[in-house]
mmCIF file of C-alpha atoms in Angstrom:
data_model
loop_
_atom_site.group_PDB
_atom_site.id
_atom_site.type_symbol
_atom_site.label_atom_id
_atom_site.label_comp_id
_atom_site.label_asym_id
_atom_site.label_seq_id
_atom_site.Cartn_x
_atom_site.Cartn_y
_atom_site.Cartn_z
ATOM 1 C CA UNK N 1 26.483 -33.566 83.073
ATOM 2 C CA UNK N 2 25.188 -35.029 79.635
ATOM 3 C CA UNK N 3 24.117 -31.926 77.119
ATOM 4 C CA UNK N 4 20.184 -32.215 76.775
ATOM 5 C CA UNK N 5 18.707 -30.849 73.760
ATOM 6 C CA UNK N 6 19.620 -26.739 74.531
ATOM 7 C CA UNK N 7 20.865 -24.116 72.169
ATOM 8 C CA UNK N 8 24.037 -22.405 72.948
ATOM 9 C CA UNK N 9 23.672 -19.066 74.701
ATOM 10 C CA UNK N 10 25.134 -16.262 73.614
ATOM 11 C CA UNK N 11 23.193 -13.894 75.538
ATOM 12 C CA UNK N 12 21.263 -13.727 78.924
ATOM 13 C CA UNK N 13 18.301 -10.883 79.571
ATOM 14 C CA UNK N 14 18.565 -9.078 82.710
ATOM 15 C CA UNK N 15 14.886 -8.737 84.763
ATOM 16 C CA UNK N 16 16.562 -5.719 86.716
ATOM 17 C CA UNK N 17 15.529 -4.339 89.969
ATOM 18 C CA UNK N 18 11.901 -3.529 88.845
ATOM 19 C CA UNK N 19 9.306 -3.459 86.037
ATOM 20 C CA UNK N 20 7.841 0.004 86.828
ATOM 21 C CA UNK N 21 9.829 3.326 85.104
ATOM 22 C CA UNK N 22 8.792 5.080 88.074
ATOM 23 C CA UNK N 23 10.598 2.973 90.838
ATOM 24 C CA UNK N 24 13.913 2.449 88.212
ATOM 25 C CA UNK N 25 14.508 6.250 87.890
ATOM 26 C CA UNK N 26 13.878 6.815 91.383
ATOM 27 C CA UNK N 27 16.964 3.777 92.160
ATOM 28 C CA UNK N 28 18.813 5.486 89.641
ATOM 29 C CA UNK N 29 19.075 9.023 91.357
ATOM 30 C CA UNK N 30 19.404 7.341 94.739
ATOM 31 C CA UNK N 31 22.471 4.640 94.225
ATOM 32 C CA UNK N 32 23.830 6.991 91.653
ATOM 33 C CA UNK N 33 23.993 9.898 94.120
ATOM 34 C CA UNK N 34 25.360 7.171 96.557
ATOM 35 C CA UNK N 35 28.132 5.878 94.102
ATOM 36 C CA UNK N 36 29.199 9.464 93.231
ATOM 37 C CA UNK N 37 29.803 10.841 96.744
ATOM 38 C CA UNK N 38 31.285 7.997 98.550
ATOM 39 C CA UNK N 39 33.434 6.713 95.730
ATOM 40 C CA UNK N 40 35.766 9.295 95.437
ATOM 41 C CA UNK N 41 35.876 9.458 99.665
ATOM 42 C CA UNK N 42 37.484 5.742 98.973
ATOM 43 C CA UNK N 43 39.855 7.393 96.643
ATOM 44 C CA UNK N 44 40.814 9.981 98.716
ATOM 45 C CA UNK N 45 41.648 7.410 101.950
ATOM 46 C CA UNK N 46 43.854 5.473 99.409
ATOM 47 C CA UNK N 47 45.639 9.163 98.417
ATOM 48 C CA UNK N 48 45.826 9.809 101.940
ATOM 49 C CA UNK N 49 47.186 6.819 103.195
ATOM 50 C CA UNK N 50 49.902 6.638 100.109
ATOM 51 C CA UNK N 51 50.919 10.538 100.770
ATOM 52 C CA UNK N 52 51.131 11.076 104.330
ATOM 53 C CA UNK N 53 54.497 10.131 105.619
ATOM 54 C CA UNK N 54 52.677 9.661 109.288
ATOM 55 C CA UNK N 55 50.689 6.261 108.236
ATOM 56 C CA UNK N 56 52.654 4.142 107.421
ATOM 57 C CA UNK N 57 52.172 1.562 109.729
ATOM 58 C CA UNK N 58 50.562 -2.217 108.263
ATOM 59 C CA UNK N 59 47.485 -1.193 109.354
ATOM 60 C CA UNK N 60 46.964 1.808 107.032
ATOM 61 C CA UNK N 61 48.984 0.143 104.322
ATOM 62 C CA UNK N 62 45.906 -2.924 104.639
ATOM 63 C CA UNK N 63 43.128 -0.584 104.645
ATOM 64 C CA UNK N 64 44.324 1.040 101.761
ATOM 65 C CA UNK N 65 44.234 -2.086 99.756
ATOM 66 C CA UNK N 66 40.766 -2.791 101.353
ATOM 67 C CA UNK N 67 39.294 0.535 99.886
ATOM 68 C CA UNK N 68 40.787 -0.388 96.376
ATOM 69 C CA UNK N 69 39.174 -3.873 96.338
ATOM 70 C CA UNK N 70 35.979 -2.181 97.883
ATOM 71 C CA UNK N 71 36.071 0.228 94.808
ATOM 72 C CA UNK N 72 36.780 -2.155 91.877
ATOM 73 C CA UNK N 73 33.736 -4.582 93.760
ATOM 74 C CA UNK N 74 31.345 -1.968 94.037
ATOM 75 C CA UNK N 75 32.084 -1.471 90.210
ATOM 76 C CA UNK N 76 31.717 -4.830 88.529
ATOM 77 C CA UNK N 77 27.981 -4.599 88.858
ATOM 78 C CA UNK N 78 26.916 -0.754 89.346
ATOM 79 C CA UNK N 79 27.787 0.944 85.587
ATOM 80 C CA UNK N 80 25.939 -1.545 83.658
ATOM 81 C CA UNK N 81 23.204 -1.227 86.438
ATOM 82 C CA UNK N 82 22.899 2.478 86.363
ATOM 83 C CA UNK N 83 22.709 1.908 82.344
ATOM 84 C CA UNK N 84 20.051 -0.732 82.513
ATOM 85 C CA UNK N 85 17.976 1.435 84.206
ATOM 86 C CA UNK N 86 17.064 3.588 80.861
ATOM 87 C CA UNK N 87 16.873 0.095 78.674
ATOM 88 C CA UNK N 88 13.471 -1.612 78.475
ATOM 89 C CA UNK N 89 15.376 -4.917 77.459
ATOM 90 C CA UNK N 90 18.417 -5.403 79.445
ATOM 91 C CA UNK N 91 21.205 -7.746 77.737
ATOM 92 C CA UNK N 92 24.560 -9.041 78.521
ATOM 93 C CA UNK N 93 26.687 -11.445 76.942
ATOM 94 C CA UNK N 94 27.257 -14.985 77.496
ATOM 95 C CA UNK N 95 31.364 -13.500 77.765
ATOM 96 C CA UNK N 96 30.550 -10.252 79.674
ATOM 97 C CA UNK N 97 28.512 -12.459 82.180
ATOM 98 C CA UNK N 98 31.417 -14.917 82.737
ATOM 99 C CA UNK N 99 33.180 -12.142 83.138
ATOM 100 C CA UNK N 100 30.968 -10.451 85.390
ATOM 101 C CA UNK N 101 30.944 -13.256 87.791
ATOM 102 C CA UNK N 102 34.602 -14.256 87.947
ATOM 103 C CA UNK N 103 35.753 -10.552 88.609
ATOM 104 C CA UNK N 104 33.346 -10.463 91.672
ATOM 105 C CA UNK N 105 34.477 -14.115 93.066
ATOM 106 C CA UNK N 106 37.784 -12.993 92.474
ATOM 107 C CA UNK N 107 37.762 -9.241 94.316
ATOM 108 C CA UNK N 108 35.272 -10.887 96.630
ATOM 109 C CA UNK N 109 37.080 -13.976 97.503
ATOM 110 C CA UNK N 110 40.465 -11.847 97.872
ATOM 111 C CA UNK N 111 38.593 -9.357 100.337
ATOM 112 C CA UNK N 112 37.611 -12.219 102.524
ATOM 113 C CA UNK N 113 40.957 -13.102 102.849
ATOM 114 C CA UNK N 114 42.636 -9.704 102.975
ATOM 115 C CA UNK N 115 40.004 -9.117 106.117
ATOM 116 C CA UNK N 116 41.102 -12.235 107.617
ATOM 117 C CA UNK N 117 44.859 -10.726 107.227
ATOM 118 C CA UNK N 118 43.451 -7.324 109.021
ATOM 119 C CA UNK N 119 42.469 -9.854 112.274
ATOM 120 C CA UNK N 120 45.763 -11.031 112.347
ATOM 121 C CA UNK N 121 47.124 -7.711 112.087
ATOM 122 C CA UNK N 122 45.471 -6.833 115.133
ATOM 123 C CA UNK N 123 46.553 -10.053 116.841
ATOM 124 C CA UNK N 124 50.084 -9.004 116.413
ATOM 125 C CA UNK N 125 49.677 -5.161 117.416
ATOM 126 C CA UNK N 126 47.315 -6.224 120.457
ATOM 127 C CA UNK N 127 49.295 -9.588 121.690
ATOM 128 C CA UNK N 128 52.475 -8.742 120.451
ATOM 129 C CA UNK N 129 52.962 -4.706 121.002
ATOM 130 C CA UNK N 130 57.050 -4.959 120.954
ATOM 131 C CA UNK N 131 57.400 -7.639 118.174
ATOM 132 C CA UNK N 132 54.338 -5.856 116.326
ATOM 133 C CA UNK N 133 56.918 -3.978 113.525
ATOM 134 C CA UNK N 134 59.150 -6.831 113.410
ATOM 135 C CA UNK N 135 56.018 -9.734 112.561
ATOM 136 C CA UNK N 136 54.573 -7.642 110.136
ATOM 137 C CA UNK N 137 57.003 -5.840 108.000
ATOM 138 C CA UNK N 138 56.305 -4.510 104.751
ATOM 139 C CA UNK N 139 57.979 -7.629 103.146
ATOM 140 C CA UNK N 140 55.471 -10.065 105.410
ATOM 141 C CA UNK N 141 52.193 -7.225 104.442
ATOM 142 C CA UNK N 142 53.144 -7.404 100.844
ATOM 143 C CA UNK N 143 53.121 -11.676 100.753
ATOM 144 C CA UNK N 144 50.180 -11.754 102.448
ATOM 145 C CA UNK N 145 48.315 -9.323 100.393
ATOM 146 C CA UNK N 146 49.393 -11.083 97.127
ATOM 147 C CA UNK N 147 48.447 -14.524 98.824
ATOM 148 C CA UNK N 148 44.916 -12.684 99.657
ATOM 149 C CA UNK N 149 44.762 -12.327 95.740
ATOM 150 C CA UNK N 150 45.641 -15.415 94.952
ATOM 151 C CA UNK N 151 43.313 -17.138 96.972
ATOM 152 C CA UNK N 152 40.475 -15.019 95.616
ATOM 153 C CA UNK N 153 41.602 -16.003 91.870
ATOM 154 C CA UNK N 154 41.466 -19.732 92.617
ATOM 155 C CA UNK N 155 38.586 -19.799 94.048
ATOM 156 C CA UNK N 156 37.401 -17.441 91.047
ATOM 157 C CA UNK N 157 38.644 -19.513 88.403
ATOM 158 C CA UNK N 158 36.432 -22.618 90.433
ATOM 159 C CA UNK N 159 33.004 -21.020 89.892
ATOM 160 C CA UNK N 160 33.937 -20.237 86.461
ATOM 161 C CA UNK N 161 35.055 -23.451 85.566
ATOM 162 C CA UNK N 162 31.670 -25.415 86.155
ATOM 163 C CA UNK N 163 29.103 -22.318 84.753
ATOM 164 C CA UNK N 164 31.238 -22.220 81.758
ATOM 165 C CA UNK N 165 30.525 -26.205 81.508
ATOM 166 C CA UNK N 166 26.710 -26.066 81.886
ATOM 167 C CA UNK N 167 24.447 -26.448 79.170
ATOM 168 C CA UNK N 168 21.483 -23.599 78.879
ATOM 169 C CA UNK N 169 17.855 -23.326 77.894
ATOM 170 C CA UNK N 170 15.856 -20.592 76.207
ATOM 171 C CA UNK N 171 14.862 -18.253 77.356
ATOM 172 C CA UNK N 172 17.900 -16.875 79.035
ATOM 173 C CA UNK N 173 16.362 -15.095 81.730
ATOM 174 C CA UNK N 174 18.073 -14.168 84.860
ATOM 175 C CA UNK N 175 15.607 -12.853 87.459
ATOM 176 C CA UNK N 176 18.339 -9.950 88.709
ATOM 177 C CA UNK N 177 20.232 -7.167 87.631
ATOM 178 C CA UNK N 178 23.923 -8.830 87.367
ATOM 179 C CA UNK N 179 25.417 -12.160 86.765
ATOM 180 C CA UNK N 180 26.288 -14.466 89.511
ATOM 181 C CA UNK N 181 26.032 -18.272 90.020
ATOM 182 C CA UNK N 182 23.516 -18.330 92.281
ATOM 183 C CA UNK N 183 21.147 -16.654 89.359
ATOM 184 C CA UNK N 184 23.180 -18.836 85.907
ATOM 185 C CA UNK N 185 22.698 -21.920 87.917
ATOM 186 C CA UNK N 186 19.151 -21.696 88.079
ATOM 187 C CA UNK N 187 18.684 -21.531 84.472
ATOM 188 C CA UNK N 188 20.680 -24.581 83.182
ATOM 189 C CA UNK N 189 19.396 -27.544 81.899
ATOM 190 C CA UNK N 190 19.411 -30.755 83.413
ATOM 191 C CA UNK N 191 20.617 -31.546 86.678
ATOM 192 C CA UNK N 192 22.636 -28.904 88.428
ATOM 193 C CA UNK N 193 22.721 -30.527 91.963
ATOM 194 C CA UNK N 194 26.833 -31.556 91.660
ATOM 195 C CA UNK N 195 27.740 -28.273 90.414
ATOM 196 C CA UNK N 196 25.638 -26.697 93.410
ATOM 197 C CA UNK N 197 26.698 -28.638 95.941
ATOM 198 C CA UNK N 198 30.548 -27.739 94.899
ATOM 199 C CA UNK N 199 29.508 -24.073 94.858
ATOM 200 C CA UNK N 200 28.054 -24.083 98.136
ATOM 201 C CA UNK N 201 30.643 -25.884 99.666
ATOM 202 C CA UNK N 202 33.142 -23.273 97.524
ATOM 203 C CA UNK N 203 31.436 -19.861 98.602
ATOM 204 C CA UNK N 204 28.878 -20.565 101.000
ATOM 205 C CA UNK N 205 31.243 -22.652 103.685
ATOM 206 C CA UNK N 206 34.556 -20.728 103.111
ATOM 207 C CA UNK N 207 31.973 -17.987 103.864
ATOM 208 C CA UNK N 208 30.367 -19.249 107.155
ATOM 209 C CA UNK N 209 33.890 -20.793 108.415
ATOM 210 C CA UNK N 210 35.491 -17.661 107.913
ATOM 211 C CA UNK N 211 33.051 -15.087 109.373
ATOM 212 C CA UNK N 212 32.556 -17.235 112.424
ATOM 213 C CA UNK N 213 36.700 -17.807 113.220
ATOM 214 C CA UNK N 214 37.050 -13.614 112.383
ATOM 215 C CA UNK N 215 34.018 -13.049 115.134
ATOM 216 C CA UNK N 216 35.791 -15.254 117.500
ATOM 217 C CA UNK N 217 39.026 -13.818 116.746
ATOM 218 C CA UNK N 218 37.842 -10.146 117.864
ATOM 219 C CA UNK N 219 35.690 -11.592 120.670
ATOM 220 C CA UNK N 220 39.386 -12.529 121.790
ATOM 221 C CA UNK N 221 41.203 -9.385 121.035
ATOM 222 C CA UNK N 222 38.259 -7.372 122.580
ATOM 223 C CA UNK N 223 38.801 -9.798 125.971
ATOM 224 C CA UNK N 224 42.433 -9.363 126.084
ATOM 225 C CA UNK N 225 41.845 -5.461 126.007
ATOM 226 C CA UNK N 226 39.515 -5.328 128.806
ATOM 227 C CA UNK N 227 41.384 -7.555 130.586
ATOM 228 C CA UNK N 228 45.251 -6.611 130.234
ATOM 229 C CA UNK N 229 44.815 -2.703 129.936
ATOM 230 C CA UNK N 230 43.753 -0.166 131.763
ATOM 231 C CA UNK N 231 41.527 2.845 129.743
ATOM 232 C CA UNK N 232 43.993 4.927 128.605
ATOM 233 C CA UNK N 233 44.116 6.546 124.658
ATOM 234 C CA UNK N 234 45.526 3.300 123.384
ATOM 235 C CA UNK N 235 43.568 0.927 124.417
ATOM 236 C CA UNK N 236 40.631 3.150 123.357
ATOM 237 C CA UNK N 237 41.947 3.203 119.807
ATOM 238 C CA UNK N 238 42.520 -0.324 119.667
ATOM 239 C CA UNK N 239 39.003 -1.306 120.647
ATOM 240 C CA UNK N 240 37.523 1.013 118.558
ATOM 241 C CA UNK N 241 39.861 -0.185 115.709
ATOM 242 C CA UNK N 242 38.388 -3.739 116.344
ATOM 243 C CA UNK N 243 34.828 -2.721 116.459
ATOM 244 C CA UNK N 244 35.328 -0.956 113.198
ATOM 245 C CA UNK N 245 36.819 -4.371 111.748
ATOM 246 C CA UNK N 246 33.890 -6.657 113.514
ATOM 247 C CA UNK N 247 31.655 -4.071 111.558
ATOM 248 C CA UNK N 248 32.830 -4.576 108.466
ATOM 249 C CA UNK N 249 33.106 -8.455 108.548
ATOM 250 C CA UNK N 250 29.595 -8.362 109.651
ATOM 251 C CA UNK N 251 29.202 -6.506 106.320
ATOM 252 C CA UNK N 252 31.142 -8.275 104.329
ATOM 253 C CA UNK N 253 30.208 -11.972 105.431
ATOM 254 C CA UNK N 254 26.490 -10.888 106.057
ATOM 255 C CA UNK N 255 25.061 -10.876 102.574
ATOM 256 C CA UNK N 256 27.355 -13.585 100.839
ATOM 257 C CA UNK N 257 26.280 -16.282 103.424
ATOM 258 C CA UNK N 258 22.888 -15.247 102.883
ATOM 259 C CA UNK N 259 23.116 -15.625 98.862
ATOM 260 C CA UNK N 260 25.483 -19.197 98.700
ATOM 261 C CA UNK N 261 25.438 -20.718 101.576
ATOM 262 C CA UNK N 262 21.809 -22.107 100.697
ATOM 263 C CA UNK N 263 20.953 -24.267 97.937
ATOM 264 C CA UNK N 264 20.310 -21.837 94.968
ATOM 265 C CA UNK N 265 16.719 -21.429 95.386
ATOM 266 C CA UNK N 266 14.931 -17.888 94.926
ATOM 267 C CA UNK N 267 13.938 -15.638 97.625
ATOM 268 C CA UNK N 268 12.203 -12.597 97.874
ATOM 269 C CA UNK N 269 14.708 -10.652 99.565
ATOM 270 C CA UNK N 270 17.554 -11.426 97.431
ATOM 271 C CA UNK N 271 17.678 -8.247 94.970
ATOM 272 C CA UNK N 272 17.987 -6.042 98.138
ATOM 273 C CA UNK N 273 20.450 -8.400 99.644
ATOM 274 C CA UNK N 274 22.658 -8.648 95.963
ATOM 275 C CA UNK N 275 22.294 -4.729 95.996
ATOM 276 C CA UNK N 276 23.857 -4.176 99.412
ATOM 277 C CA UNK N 277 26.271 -6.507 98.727
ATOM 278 C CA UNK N 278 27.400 -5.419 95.637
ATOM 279 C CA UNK N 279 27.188 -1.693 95.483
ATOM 280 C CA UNK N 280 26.133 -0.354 99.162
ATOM 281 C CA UNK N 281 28.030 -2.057 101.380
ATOM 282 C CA UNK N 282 31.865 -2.332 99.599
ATOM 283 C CA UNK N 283 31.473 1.569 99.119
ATOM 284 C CA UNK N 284 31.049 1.995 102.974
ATOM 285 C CA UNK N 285 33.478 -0.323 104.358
ATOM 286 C CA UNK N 286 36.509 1.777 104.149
ATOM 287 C CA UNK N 287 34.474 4.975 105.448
ATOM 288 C CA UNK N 288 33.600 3.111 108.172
ATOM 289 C CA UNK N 289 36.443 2.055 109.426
ATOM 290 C CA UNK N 290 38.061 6.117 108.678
ATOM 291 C CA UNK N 291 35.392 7.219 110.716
ATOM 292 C CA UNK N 292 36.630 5.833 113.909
ATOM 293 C CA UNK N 293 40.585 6.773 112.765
ATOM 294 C CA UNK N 294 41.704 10.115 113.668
ATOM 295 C CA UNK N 295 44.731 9.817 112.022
ATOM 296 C CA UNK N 296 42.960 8.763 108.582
ATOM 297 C CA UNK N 297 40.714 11.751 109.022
ATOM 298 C CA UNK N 298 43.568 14.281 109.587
ATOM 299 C CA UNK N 299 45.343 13.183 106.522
ATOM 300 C CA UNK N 300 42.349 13.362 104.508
ATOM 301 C CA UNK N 301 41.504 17.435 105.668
ATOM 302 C CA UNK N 302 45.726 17.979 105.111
ATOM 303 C CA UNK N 303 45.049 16.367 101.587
ATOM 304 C CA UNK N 304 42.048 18.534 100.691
ATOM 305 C CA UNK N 305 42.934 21.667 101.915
ATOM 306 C CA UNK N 306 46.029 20.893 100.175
ATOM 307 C CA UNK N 307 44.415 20.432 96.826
ATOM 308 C CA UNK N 308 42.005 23.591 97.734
ATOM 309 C CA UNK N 309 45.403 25.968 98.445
ATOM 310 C CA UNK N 310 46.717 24.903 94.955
ATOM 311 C CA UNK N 311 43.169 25.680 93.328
ATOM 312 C CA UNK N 312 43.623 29.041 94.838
ATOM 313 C CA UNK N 313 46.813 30.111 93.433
#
């Protein structure tokens, strides 16, 4: 793309989630009060997992790393947003929204793929009962994680690369509360169709192709349950297990091919959608899934009546 005449950004202006004082202090007490009492349930599932000698199966050792990513997601966006809410003008950097946006393609992108290593987890536990500890040992769990990363940085690093490349016209307004490329794409100058149709393809197909082979994978593990097993405690467990993953890929996947894997146009639901997506949804994943998991629950009461005993003496 050939530089038009623009001036170099070094700031954008936030619109928020609304105009009226009213409506932003009622948002405030409500995803605050959200943020505060399921965040520190995702830190005590990641304590729980780590300190009970009874999970340690690649399972557990996964969702752990699910409700870390889910925690550092949920708070790329929500400080500055619950700070915003008591500024009239909202502000970020031209560097704090770069690095806004590649921090939540990065832990976004490496969730995707750490959920697709959670299908075949249950692949090999389902299919493959006797070989189940040998496939995925901590060695194999470890590589896979750190390839789940990886992915999620590359593809980070991508979307950077082009926004960091486009030129930019006053004003800087971005018609939401956070930086993302959906939003920064909108305001550049000049022709942004190449750098949208590599984002879409980027985000918006990994997106689609990925949700759709994950919903086919469980449709197959949920199959081979009903049809192999009988309906003992196990098999109970194991279908409940995948219905708590199919839940949170419908989560997950959901919103993000809803927001990029359309051209970059506006719509009027996309706040709410970029709010759920961002904040609401990453928070409840891992409770989700604990909810269904006995054994996640038991360690979690163990580890707070724990703490409350020590309080006591």
């Amino acid at each position: 793309m050939e530089p038009a005449n623009y001036t170099r950004v070094t700031e954008f202006v936030l619109t928020g989630l609304s105009q009226t004082r009213e409506v932003q202090l009622v948002l405030f007490v409500i995803f605050l009060s959200f943020y505060l009492f399921i965040l520190p349930g995702n830190i005590l599932i990641i304590c729980a997992i780590r300190l009970d000698p009874h999970l340690t199966s690649p399972m557990y050792f996964l969702l752990a790393n699910l409700a870390f990513l889910d925690i550092w997601y949920s708070s790329i966006t929500a400080p500055k947003m619950f700070v915003d809410f008591f500024v009239e003008r909202k502000r970020i950097s031209f560097g704090g929204c770069i690095a806004q946006l590649f921090f939540l393609h990065f832990i976004g992108a490496s969730e995707m793929f750490l959920l697709t290593v959670m299908a075949f987890d249950r692949y090999a536990a389902i299919c493959r009962p006797l070989h189940y500890a040998t496939i995925m040992n901590r060695r194999l769990c470890c590589i896979l994680v750190a390839l789940s990363w990886l992915g999620g940085f590359i593809h980070s690093i991508i979307q950077v690369a082009f926004i960091v490349r486009l030129p930019f016209c006053e004003p800087s307004e971005l018609d939401s509360y956070f930086c993302d490329i959906t939003q920064v794409v909108r305001i550049a100058c000049g022709n942004t169709f190449p750098e949208e149709l590599v984002m879409i393809f980027s985000s918006g197909l990994i997106s689609v192709v990925c949700f759709i082979a994950l919903l086919m994978s469980y449709a197959f593990l949920l199959a081979m349950l009903k049809k192999h097993s009988g309906s003992g405690e196990s098999t109970s467990r194991a279908m409940s297990t995948c219905y708590s993953h199919i839940t949170i890929v419908v989560f997950m996947f959901g919103p993000s091919i809803y927001i990029y894997a359309h051209p970059f146009d506006s719509f009027s639901l996309d706040k709410v959608v970029s709010v759920f997506h961002t904040v609401i949804f990453p928070l409840l994943n891992p409770v989700i899934y604990t909810l269904r998991n006995k054994e996640v629950k038991t360690a979690m009461r163990k580890l707070v009546n724990r703490y409350m005993l020590c309080r006591e003496k």
